[in-house]
Short mmCIF file of C-alpha atoms and ligand atoms in Angstrom, two decimals:
data_model
loop_
_atom_site.label_atom_id
_atom_site.label_comp_id
_atom_site.label_asym_id
_atom_site.label_seq_id
_atom_site.Cartn_x
_atom_site.Cartn_y
_atom_site.Cartn_z
CA MET A 1 -17.19 -11.43 -13.43
CA ASN A 2 -19.23 -8.56 -14.82
CA MET A 3 -18.11 -5.36 -13.05
CA ILE A 4 -20.29 -2.82 -14.84
CA GLY A 5 -21.82 -0.54 -12.21
CA ALA A 6 -19.79 -2.08 -9.37
CA SER A 7 -19.78 0.06 -6.21
CA VAL A 8 -19.32 -0.10 -2.46
CA SER A 9 -22.61 -0.74 -0.64
CA GLU A 10 -23.99 2.06 1.53
CA ALA A 11 -26.18 -0.23 3.64
CA SER A 12 -25.45 0.32 7.35
CA LEU A 13 -22.98 -2.01 9.06
CA ASP A 14 -23.59 -3.99 12.24
CA ALA A 15 -20.14 -3.24 13.65
CA ALA A 16 -17.48 -0.59 12.97
CA HIS A 17 -14.79 -3.10 11.98
CA GLU A 18 -16.95 -4.82 9.36
CA THR A 19 -16.02 -4.40 5.72
CA ARG A 20 -18.63 -3.11 3.30
CA ASP A 21 -20.06 -5.33 0.58
CA ILE A 22 -19.46 -4.54 -3.06
CA VAL A 23 -22.64 -4.47 -5.12
CA LEU A 24 -22.36 -6.05 -8.60
CA PRO A 25 -25.67 -5.15 -10.27
CA ASN A 26 -24.80 -6.88 -13.54
CA GLN A 27 -23.21 -10.11 -12.35
CA ASN A 28 -26.13 -12.42 -13.08
CA GLU A 29 -24.26 -15.66 -13.67
CA HIS A 30 -23.82 -18.30 -11.02
CA VAL A 31 -20.58 -18.02 -9.02
CA ALA A 32 -19.67 -21.14 -7.11
CA GLN A 33 -16.41 -20.31 -5.44
CA ILE A 34 -15.34 -18.90 -2.11
CA ALA A 35 -11.88 -17.44 -1.54
CA VAL A 36 -9.82 -17.32 1.63
CA ASP A 37 -6.49 -15.61 2.35
CA ILE A 38 -4.99 -17.04 5.52
CA GLY A 39 -2.21 -14.73 6.72
CA GLY A 40 0.01 -14.68 9.78
CA SER A 41 -2.57 -12.58 11.72
CA LEU A 42 -5.95 -12.73 9.99
CA ALA A 43 -7.88 -15.05 7.69
CA LYS A 44 -9.91 -13.08 5.15
CA ILE A 45 -12.87 -14.53 3.24
CA VAL A 46 -14.56 -13.23 0.08
CA TYR A 47 -17.75 -14.76 -1.26
CA PHE A 48 -20.55 -13.88 -3.63
CA THR A 49 -24.28 -14.05 -3.08
CA SER A 50 -26.65 -13.47 -5.92
CA SER A 51 -29.87 -11.61 -5.59
CA THR A 52 -33.10 -13.29 -6.60
CA VAL A 53 -33.91 -10.17 -8.66
CA HIS A 54 -30.64 -9.71 -10.55
CA GLY A 55 -26.96 -9.11 -9.91
CA GLY A 56 -25.41 -9.85 -6.56
CA ARG A 57 -22.76 -8.75 -4.10
CA LEU A 58 -19.31 -9.59 -2.83
CA HIS A 59 -19.04 -10.07 0.93
CA PHE A 60 -15.90 -9.65 3.06
CA LYS A 61 -15.31 -11.36 6.36
CA LYS A 62 -12.29 -11.80 8.64
CA PHE A 63 -11.23 -14.07 11.51
CA GLU A 64 -8.10 -14.14 13.60
CA THR A 65 -5.88 -16.85 12.11
CA GLU A 66 -5.53 -18.28 15.61
CA LYS A 67 -9.27 -19.07 15.40
CA ILE A 68 -8.88 -20.96 12.15
CA ASP A 69 -11.46 -23.58 13.18
CA GLN A 70 -14.15 -20.88 13.43
CA CYS A 71 -13.12 -19.63 10.02
CA ILE A 72 -13.39 -23.10 8.45
CA GLU A 73 -16.76 -23.60 10.18
CA PHE A 74 -17.99 -20.35 8.59
CA ILE A 75 -16.81 -21.54 5.15
CA SER A 76 -18.52 -24.87 5.75
CA GLU A 77 -21.83 -23.06 6.41
CA LEU A 78 -21.40 -21.05 3.19
CA VAL A 79 -20.82 -24.28 1.30
CA LYS A 80 -23.97 -25.85 2.78
CA ASP A 81 -26.03 -22.79 1.73
CA ALA A 82 -24.60 -22.97 -1.77
CA GLN A 83 -25.32 -26.67 -2.05
CA GLN A 84 -28.91 -26.12 -0.96
CA GLY A 85 -29.26 -23.41 -3.61
CA GLN A 86 -27.80 -25.80 -6.14
CA ARG A 87 -30.37 -28.47 -5.28
CA ARG A 88 -33.20 -25.94 -5.58
CA ARG A 89 -31.89 -24.79 -8.94
CA ARG A 90 -31.53 -28.34 -10.21
CA LEU A 91 -35.11 -29.10 -9.21
CA SER A 92 -36.49 -26.06 -10.99
CA GLU A 93 -34.43 -26.90 -14.08
CA GLN A 94 -35.82 -30.41 -14.12
CA LEU A 95 -39.31 -28.97 -14.09
CA GLN A 96 -38.67 -26.29 -16.71
CA GLN A 97 -36.03 -27.42 -19.20
CA PRO A 98 -35.47 -30.35 -21.53
CA LEU A 99 -32.52 -32.58 -20.51
CA GLN A 100 -30.08 -31.29 -23.14
CA GLN A 101 -30.51 -27.65 -22.00
CA ARG A 102 -29.84 -28.28 -18.31
CA HIS A 103 -26.76 -26.79 -16.73
CA HIS A 104 -23.88 -28.99 -15.77
CA HIS A 105 -23.23 -28.55 -12.03
CA SER A 106 -19.67 -28.91 -10.84
CA MET A 107 -18.01 -29.07 -7.44
CA MET A 108 -17.73 -26.03 -5.16
CA VAL A 109 -14.26 -24.48 -5.31
CA LEU A 110 -12.35 -22.88 -2.44
CA LYS A 111 -9.54 -20.69 -3.70
CA ALA A 112 -6.98 -20.49 -0.89
CA THR A 113 -4.02 -18.14 -0.64
CA GLY A 114 -1.60 -16.76 1.97
CA GLY A 115 0.79 -18.85 4.07
CA GLY A 116 -2.15 -20.62 5.74
CA ALA A 117 -3.29 -22.07 2.41
CA HIS A 118 -0.20 -24.26 2.70
CA LEU A 119 -0.10 -24.64 6.47
CA TYR A 120 -3.78 -25.59 6.77
CA TYR A 121 -4.26 -27.28 3.39
CA ASP A 122 -4.89 -30.76 4.85
CA LYS A 123 -7.25 -29.35 7.47
CA LEU A 124 -9.24 -27.42 4.84
CA LYS A 125 -9.56 -30.54 2.72
CA SER A 126 -10.63 -32.80 5.56
CA LYS A 127 -13.11 -30.33 7.11
CA LEU A 128 -14.67 -29.37 3.76
CA PRO A 129 -15.60 -32.64 2.06
CA GLY A 130 -16.93 -32.23 -1.46
CA VAL A 131 -15.05 -28.93 -1.92
CA GLN A 132 -12.16 -28.57 -4.32
CA VAL A 133 -9.40 -26.62 -2.51
CA GLN A 134 -7.14 -24.80 -4.99
CA LYS A 135 -4.01 -22.99 -3.78
CA GLU A 136 -3.07 -19.64 -5.35
CA ASP A 137 0.13 -17.62 -4.98
CA GLU A 138 -0.17 -14.88 -2.32
CA MET A 139 1.64 -12.06 -4.14
CA ASP A 140 -0.10 -12.80 -7.42
CA CYS A 141 -3.46 -12.59 -5.64
CA LEU A 142 -2.56 -9.33 -3.88
CA ILE A 143 -1.87 -7.67 -7.21
CA THR A 144 -4.97 -9.08 -8.91
CA GLY A 145 -6.99 -7.83 -5.93
CA LEU A 146 -5.41 -4.36 -5.95
CA ASN A 147 -5.84 -3.97 -9.70
CA PHE A 148 -9.49 -4.85 -9.28
CA PHE A 149 -10.07 -2.30 -6.52
CA ILE A 150 -8.23 0.59 -8.16
CA SER A 151 -9.62 0.02 -11.64
CA GLU A 152 -13.17 -1.13 -10.96
CA ILE A 153 -14.34 0.32 -7.64
CA PRO A 154 -14.89 4.07 -7.32
CA TYR A 155 -13.64 5.76 -4.11
CA GLU A 156 -11.45 2.91 -2.96
CA ALA A 157 -7.91 4.28 -2.83
CA PHE A 158 -7.11 7.61 -1.24
CA THR A 159 -4.12 9.86 -0.60
CA TYR A 160 -3.42 11.72 2.61
CA ASP A 161 -1.39 14.93 2.80
CA GLU A 162 -1.53 16.75 6.12
CA GLN A 163 -0.26 19.97 4.50
CA GLU A 164 -3.37 20.26 2.34
CA ILE A 165 -6.56 21.98 3.57
CA ASN A 166 -8.42 18.78 2.69
CA PRO A 167 -5.75 16.22 3.61
CA MET A 168 -7.62 13.20 2.34
CA GLN A 169 -8.33 12.90 -1.37
CA PHE A 170 -9.78 9.90 -3.15
CA GLU A 171 -7.73 8.79 -6.12
CA LYS A 172 -9.43 9.66 -9.39
CA MET A 173 -8.80 7.07 -12.07
CA ASN A 174 -10.08 7.36 -15.59
CA ALA A 175 -10.26 4.52 -18.07
CA LYS A 176 -7.39 6.09 -20.05
CA ASP A 177 -5.02 6.40 -17.07
CA GLU A 178 -2.02 4.10 -17.03
CA ILE A 179 -1.80 2.42 -13.63
CA TYR A 180 1.67 0.87 -14.09
CA PRO A 181 4.31 0.98 -12.82
CA TYR A 182 3.51 1.12 -9.12
CA ILE A 183 4.80 -0.24 -5.83
CA LEU A 184 2.44 -2.17 -3.58
CA VAL A 185 3.45 -2.04 0.07
CA ASN A 186 1.46 -4.82 1.67
CA ILE A 187 1.32 -4.27 5.43
CA GLY A 188 0.38 -7.70 6.71
CA SER A 189 1.94 -9.38 9.76
CA GLY A 190 5.21 -8.51 8.03
CA VAL A 191 5.63 -6.14 5.09
CA SER A 192 6.30 -6.97 1.44
CA LEU A 193 7.12 -4.40 -1.24
CA LEU A 194 6.20 -5.46 -4.75
CA LYS A 195 7.17 -3.61 -7.91
CA VAL A 196 4.36 -4.04 -10.43
CA THR A 197 5.05 -3.16 -14.05
CA GLY A 198 2.11 -4.84 -15.81
CA PRO A 199 -0.98 -6.99 -15.14
CA ASP A 200 1.15 -10.13 -14.75
CA GLU A 201 4.57 -8.61 -14.22
CA PHE A 202 5.87 -8.09 -10.73
CA SER A 203 8.81 -8.76 -8.43
CA ARG A 204 9.29 -8.52 -4.68
CA ILE A 205 11.84 -5.75 -4.22
CA SER A 206 11.95 -5.40 -0.46
CA GLY A 207 10.29 -6.15 2.86
CA THR A 208 10.54 -5.68 6.59
CA SER A 209 9.63 -7.77 9.59
CA LEU A 210 8.44 -4.60 11.38
CA GLY A 211 4.81 -4.74 10.29
CA GLY A 212 1.23 -5.20 11.45
CA GLY A 213 2.15 -8.19 13.61
CA THR A 214 4.79 -6.10 15.39
CA LEU A 215 2.26 -3.35 16.06
CA TRP A 216 -0.40 -5.78 17.26
CA GLY A 217 2.06 -7.76 19.40
CA LEU A 218 3.73 -4.80 21.11
CA LEU A 219 0.39 -3.00 21.65
CA SER A 220 -0.87 -6.17 23.35
CA ILE A 221 2.08 -6.02 25.76
CA LEU A 222 1.96 -2.26 26.33
CA THR A 223 -1.80 -1.75 26.74
CA LYS A 224 -4.69 -3.51 28.44
CA ALA A 225 -6.90 -3.16 25.35
CA SER A 226 -8.62 -6.39 24.44
CA SER A 227 -9.01 -5.90 20.70
CA PHE A 228 -6.99 -4.39 17.89
CA ASP A 229 -9.68 -1.78 17.23
CA GLU A 230 -9.52 -0.72 20.88
CA MET A 231 -5.73 -0.39 20.58
CA LEU A 232 -6.06 1.85 17.52
CA GLU A 233 -8.71 3.88 19.30
CA MET A 234 -6.25 4.43 22.19
CA SER A 235 -3.58 5.63 19.79
CA VAL A 236 -5.97 8.29 18.47
CA LYS A 237 -6.29 9.73 22.01
CA GLY A 238 -2.58 9.53 22.86
CA ASP A 239 0.21 12.12 22.67
CA ASN A 240 3.43 10.53 21.46
CA ARG A 241 5.52 13.50 22.60
CA ASN A 242 5.33 12.12 26.14
CA VAL A 243 7.39 9.09 25.15
CA ASP A 244 9.16 10.06 21.92
CA LEU A 245 12.30 12.18 22.01
CA LEU A 246 11.90 15.03 19.51
CA VAL A 247 14.60 17.01 17.72
CA GLY A 248 13.48 19.99 19.85
CA ASP A 249 14.11 17.97 23.05
CA ILE A 250 17.71 17.49 21.97
CA TYR A 251 18.48 20.81 20.21
CA GLY A 252 15.98 23.10 21.90
CA ALA A 253 14.94 24.32 18.41
CA ASP A 254 14.86 23.28 14.75
CA TYR A 255 18.10 21.82 13.39
CA THR A 256 17.75 24.06 10.35
CA LYS A 257 21.05 23.18 8.71
CA LEU A 258 19.93 19.56 8.29
CA GLY A 259 16.31 20.44 7.56
CA LEU A 260 15.06 18.84 10.78
CA LYS A 261 12.12 20.60 12.43
CA SER A 262 12.01 20.69 16.23
CA THR A 263 8.77 18.68 16.12
CA ARG A 264 10.30 15.77 14.24
CA ILE A 265 10.68 12.52 16.14
CA ALA A 266 14.41 12.05 16.74
CA SER A 267 14.03 8.80 18.64
CA SER A 268 10.85 6.75 19.07
CA PHE A 269 10.35 5.90 22.77
CA GLY A 270 13.55 7.89 23.42
CA LYS A 271 12.07 9.61 26.52
CA VAL A 272 11.44 6.35 28.31
CA PHE A 273 15.06 5.69 29.13
CA LYS A 274 16.47 7.50 32.14
CA LYS A 275 19.93 6.56 33.33
CA GLY A 276 19.86 4.31 36.36
CA GLN A 277 16.05 4.33 36.54
CA HIS A 278 13.56 1.73 35.45
CA PRO A 279 10.22 3.15 34.29
CA THR A 280 7.65 2.68 37.06
CA GLN A 281 4.26 1.09 36.53
CA GLY A 282 1.85 3.68 35.11
CA GLN A 283 4.60 6.27 34.50
CA PHE A 284 3.76 6.32 30.80
CA GLN A 285 0.19 6.46 29.52
CA GLU A 286 -0.97 3.50 27.43
CA THR A 287 -2.55 5.88 24.93
CA ASP A 288 0.76 7.76 24.45
CA MET A 289 2.70 4.53 23.95
CA ALA A 290 0.07 3.28 21.48
CA LYS A 291 0.45 6.42 19.40
CA SER A 292 4.24 6.32 19.52
CA LEU A 293 4.28 2.71 18.41
CA LEU A 294 1.85 3.36 15.57
CA TYR A 295 4.07 6.23 14.36
CA MET A 296 7.20 4.13 14.77
CA VAL A 297 5.98 1.22 12.66
CA SER A 298 4.23 3.30 10.01
CA ASN A 299 7.04 5.91 9.65
CA ASN A 300 9.52 3.10 9.17
CA ILE A 301 7.35 1.48 6.49
CA GLY A 302 6.84 4.87 4.82
CA GLN A 303 10.60 5.48 4.76
CA ILE A 304 11.34 2.06 3.24
CA ALA A 305 8.62 2.63 0.63
CA TYR A 306 10.01 6.06 -0.25
CA LEU A 307 13.59 4.82 -0.62
CA ASN A 308 12.47 1.95 -2.85
CA ALA A 309 10.35 4.26 -4.99
CA GLU A 310 13.39 6.50 -5.47
CA GLN A 311 15.68 3.61 -6.26
CA HIS A 312 13.27 2.16 -8.84
CA ASN A 313 12.14 5.55 -10.12
CA ILE A 314 8.45 4.87 -9.47
CA LYS A 315 6.02 7.67 -8.66
CA ARG A 316 2.99 5.74 -7.44
CA ILE A 317 2.92 3.73 -4.19
CA TYR A 318 -0.16 1.88 -2.87
CA PHE A 319 -0.28 0.86 0.78
CA GLY A 320 -2.50 -2.13 1.49
CA GLY A 321 -3.01 -4.35 4.50
CA SER A 322 -4.70 -2.34 7.23
CA LEU A 323 -4.85 1.42 6.93
CA PHE A 324 -5.04 2.78 3.44
CA LEU A 325 -7.53 1.10 1.12
CA ARG A 326 -11.16 0.68 2.06
CA HIS A 327 -11.07 -3.07 1.58
CA GLU A 328 -7.53 -3.02 2.97
CA GLY A 329 -6.72 -6.54 4.14
CA HIS A 330 -8.91 -8.19 1.51
CA LEU A 331 -6.68 -7.69 -1.52
CA GLY A 332 -5.34 -11.26 -1.46
CA ALA A 333 -8.69 -12.95 -0.88
CA THR A 334 -10.35 -10.84 -3.59
CA GLY A 335 -7.50 -11.66 -6.00
CA ALA A 336 -7.90 -15.36 -5.24
CA PHE A 337 -11.65 -15.04 -5.82
CA LEU A 338 -11.07 -13.41 -9.21
CA LYS A 339 -8.61 -16.13 -10.25
CA TYR A 340 -11.61 -18.34 -10.82
CA HIS A 341 -13.78 -15.83 -12.65
CA PRO A 342 -11.60 -13.19 -14.35
CA ILE A 343 -13.04 -9.71 -14.79
CA ARG A 344 -14.78 -9.48 -18.12
CA LYS A 345 -14.82 -5.71 -18.37
CA ALA A 346 -11.38 -4.19 -18.96
CA ARG A 347 -11.45 -0.96 -16.94
CA HIS A 348 -14.06 0.92 -14.97
CA SER A 349 -15.37 3.99 -16.74
CA PHE A 350 -16.16 5.83 -13.48
CA SER A 351 -18.16 8.21 -15.64
CA PHE A 352 -21.21 8.33 -13.39
CA SER A 353 -19.17 9.30 -10.34
CA GLU A 354 -16.99 12.02 -11.79
CA ASN A 355 -19.15 14.90 -10.56
CA PHE A 356 -19.15 13.68 -6.99
CA GLN A 357 -16.62 14.94 -4.46
CA PRO A 358 -16.85 13.45 -0.96
CA ASP A 359 -16.73 16.07 1.80
CA ILE A 360 -13.32 15.79 3.43
CA THR A 361 -12.90 19.06 5.29
CA SER A 362 -11.00 18.40 8.47
CA ASN A 363 -7.33 18.31 9.34
CA SER A 364 -7.71 15.53 11.86
CA PRO A 365 -6.19 12.21 10.78
CA SER A 366 -8.89 10.37 12.72
CA ARG A 367 -11.39 11.89 10.28
CA VAL A 368 -10.00 9.63 7.57
CA TYR A 369 -11.80 6.62 8.95
CA GLY A 370 -14.92 8.61 9.78
CA VAL A 371 -15.13 10.08 6.30
CA LEU A 372 -14.96 6.67 4.74
CA GLU A 373 -17.89 5.46 6.76
CA GLU A 374 -19.93 8.67 6.52
CA THR A 375 -19.48 9.15 2.82
CA ASN A 376 -22.35 8.04 0.67
CA VAL A 377 -20.24 6.06 -1.72
CA GLU A 378 -22.85 4.17 -3.62
CA LEU A 379 -22.60 6.34 -6.70
CA LYS A 380 -24.63 5.21 -9.61
CA SER A 381 -26.27 6.19 -12.81
CA PRO A 382 -30.05 6.76 -12.46
CA GLU A 383 -30.78 3.35 -14.07
CA ASP A 384 -28.44 1.58 -11.67
CA LEU A 385 -30.06 3.32 -8.72
CA ASP A 386 -33.53 2.08 -9.70
CA VAL A 387 -32.25 -1.43 -9.99
CA ASP A 388 -30.28 -1.33 -6.80
CA ASN A 389 -33.03 0.07 -4.63
CA ASN A 390 -34.86 -3.15 -5.30
CA ASP A 391 -31.74 -5.08 -4.36
CA GLU A 392 -31.27 -3.36 -1.01
CA ASN A 393 -34.76 -4.44 0.00
CA ASP A 394 -34.23 -7.94 -1.18
CA ASP A 395 -32.88 -9.97 1.71
CA SER A 396 -33.40 -13.33 0.07
CA ASP A 397 -29.87 -13.51 -1.34
CA GLU A 398 -28.49 -16.93 -1.93
CA MET A 399 -25.09 -18.20 -2.70
CA MET A 400 -25.07 -19.52 -6.24
CA GLU A 401 -23.52 -22.53 -7.80
CA ASN A 402 -21.34 -23.06 -10.79
CA GLU A 403 -22.74 -23.52 -14.24
N1 ADP B 501 -9.37 -6.67 13.66
C1 ADP B 501 -8.05 -6.85 13.65
N2 ADP B 501 -7.49 -7.77 14.45
C2 ADP B 501 -6.17 -7.95 14.44
N3 ADP B 501 -5.31 -7.24 13.68
C3 ADP B 501 -5.79 -6.31 12.87
C4 ADP B 501 -7.18 -6.08 12.80
N4 ADP B 501 -7.39 -5.14 11.88
C5 ADP B 501 -6.18 -4.78 11.40
N5 ADP B 501 -5.19 -5.47 12.01
C6 ADP B 501 -3.75 -5.27 11.72
O1 ADP B 501 -3.53 -5.89 10.48
C7 ADP B 501 -2.51 -6.89 10.59
C8 ADP B 501 -2.88 -8.05 9.71
O2 ADP B 501 -2.98 -7.60 8.39
P1 ADP B 501 -3.19 -8.63 7.23
O3 ADP B 501 -3.00 -7.87 5.95
O4 ADP B 501 -4.49 -9.34 7.41
O5 ADP B 501 -1.96 -9.61 7.48
P2 ADP B 501 -1.82 -11.18 7.39
O6 ADP B 501 -2.17 -11.52 5.97
O7 ADP B 501 -0.38 -11.43 7.72
O8 ADP B 501 -2.75 -11.80 8.38
C9 ADP B 501 -2.43 -7.26 12.06
O9 ADP B 501 -1.15 -7.74 12.41
C10 ADP B 501 -2.78 -5.93 12.71
O10 ADP B 501 -1.66 -5.08 12.80
C1 PAZ B 502 6.38 -13.75 4.83
C2 PAZ B 502 5.32 -12.77 4.38
C3 PAZ B 502 5.32 -12.66 2.87
C4 PAZ B 502 3.94 -13.36 4.81
O1 PAZ B 502 2.89 -12.47 4.46
P1 PAZ B 502 1.84 -11.90 5.59
O2 PAZ B 502 1.10 -13.06 6.17
O3 PAZ B 502 2.63 -11.16 6.63
O4 PAZ B 502 0.91 -10.97 4.83
C5 PAZ B 502 5.51 -11.37 5.04
O5 PAZ B 502 5.31 -11.48 6.40
C6 PAZ B 502 6.86 -10.71 4.77
O6 PAZ B 502 7.15 -10.34 3.65
N1 PAZ B 502 7.67 -10.46 5.83
C7 PAZ B 502 8.89 -9.68 5.78
C8 PAZ B 502 10.09 -10.54 5.55
C9 PAZ B 502 11.32 -9.66 5.26
O7 PAZ B 502 11.41 -9.08 4.17
O8 PAZ B 502 12.16 -9.55 6.12
#
């Protein structure tokens, strides 16, 4: 894959939870594969469409794993589109080129990763006739995907430090920067911690079953929200101090000797228990419980990540899965996609985006998501911009076939 000039698309999205396309202005070759990462909670799809002008874009789509049939139906439609494009291309080749110069067309490939690549392998094969289904290792794909996002896509990874005036800062990577070693904390249904020391060198050093599935499951029991996004929205409005027991609730002040501030959570959900009393219906606000649960799961993951980083003497930790990277849950599917067409360019230069600093001037954590969507992230050199303006107006994209 040719990644020169790759960037996140700024075209407006139909829905808030959709993931932005990545524009690849210089990827002109045919790309005939689709990739799917079927996890315990969500099935993520990555596919490429090429523009009729030049270049193309990567698209990201997700389905609940429970609705796997809908997901396979979507892939089946993509395959049909690609096959139609292939027929058109073949026809035009027959008209234009002598026999010996014609491209050899091969079968469509579906790269499949995640647990569901094994669990649903037979189903994928039977529902997608004429498609070669190739399984790829989940952890391997996560790392390939993460390396792609941090090295090739500007304004993808960010740090958050609530003590800073501008708490959210995008990670600045230059071509010379060494990215290894790092720890990837993948927050899926469960959590895996991978120590990555080189492009193909990694080991799983830790994990926890208290992950995204725990959050989703318990929020479903504790709130009436009908979607995950609604649950997260509730947590933004909540006040966890109404259910969490703080150090100040126990000590009346900071516990200075141990370095514990009075505002620190001493016990998540610790205020709910009252001796001899069962909580009554409606006694605790759903929004407050949603916030407490979000803190509980993410603080625990943060603590495990920190302890592992100390133990392995690693300074850099990436959190993937749901909250931290822009293309968050799509690391595995993107990695699987790139297994078929490795990146040709070694590292992103980022040179054209170095003078740009997104405006991140609020202390509110909820701004993190807003900033990502409000920021004009399609940062390009003047030549790229000319080329891409044509692309944005070109809605006749088609999925392309293998050469
Ligand atoms: N739209 C969504 N629907 C359900 N869960 C979501 C959604 N967006 C984020 N999540 C969170 O992300 C988790 C799934 O993350 P993911 O990395 O896709 O895991 P997996 O690979 O195990 O499916 C869910 O358990 C939930 O906590
Ligand atoms: C089994 C898994 C690798 C599956 O990946 P997922 O679908 O959750 O992304 C992951 O859920 C996990 O690492 N769970 C934690 C297991 C543990 O260390 O206790």
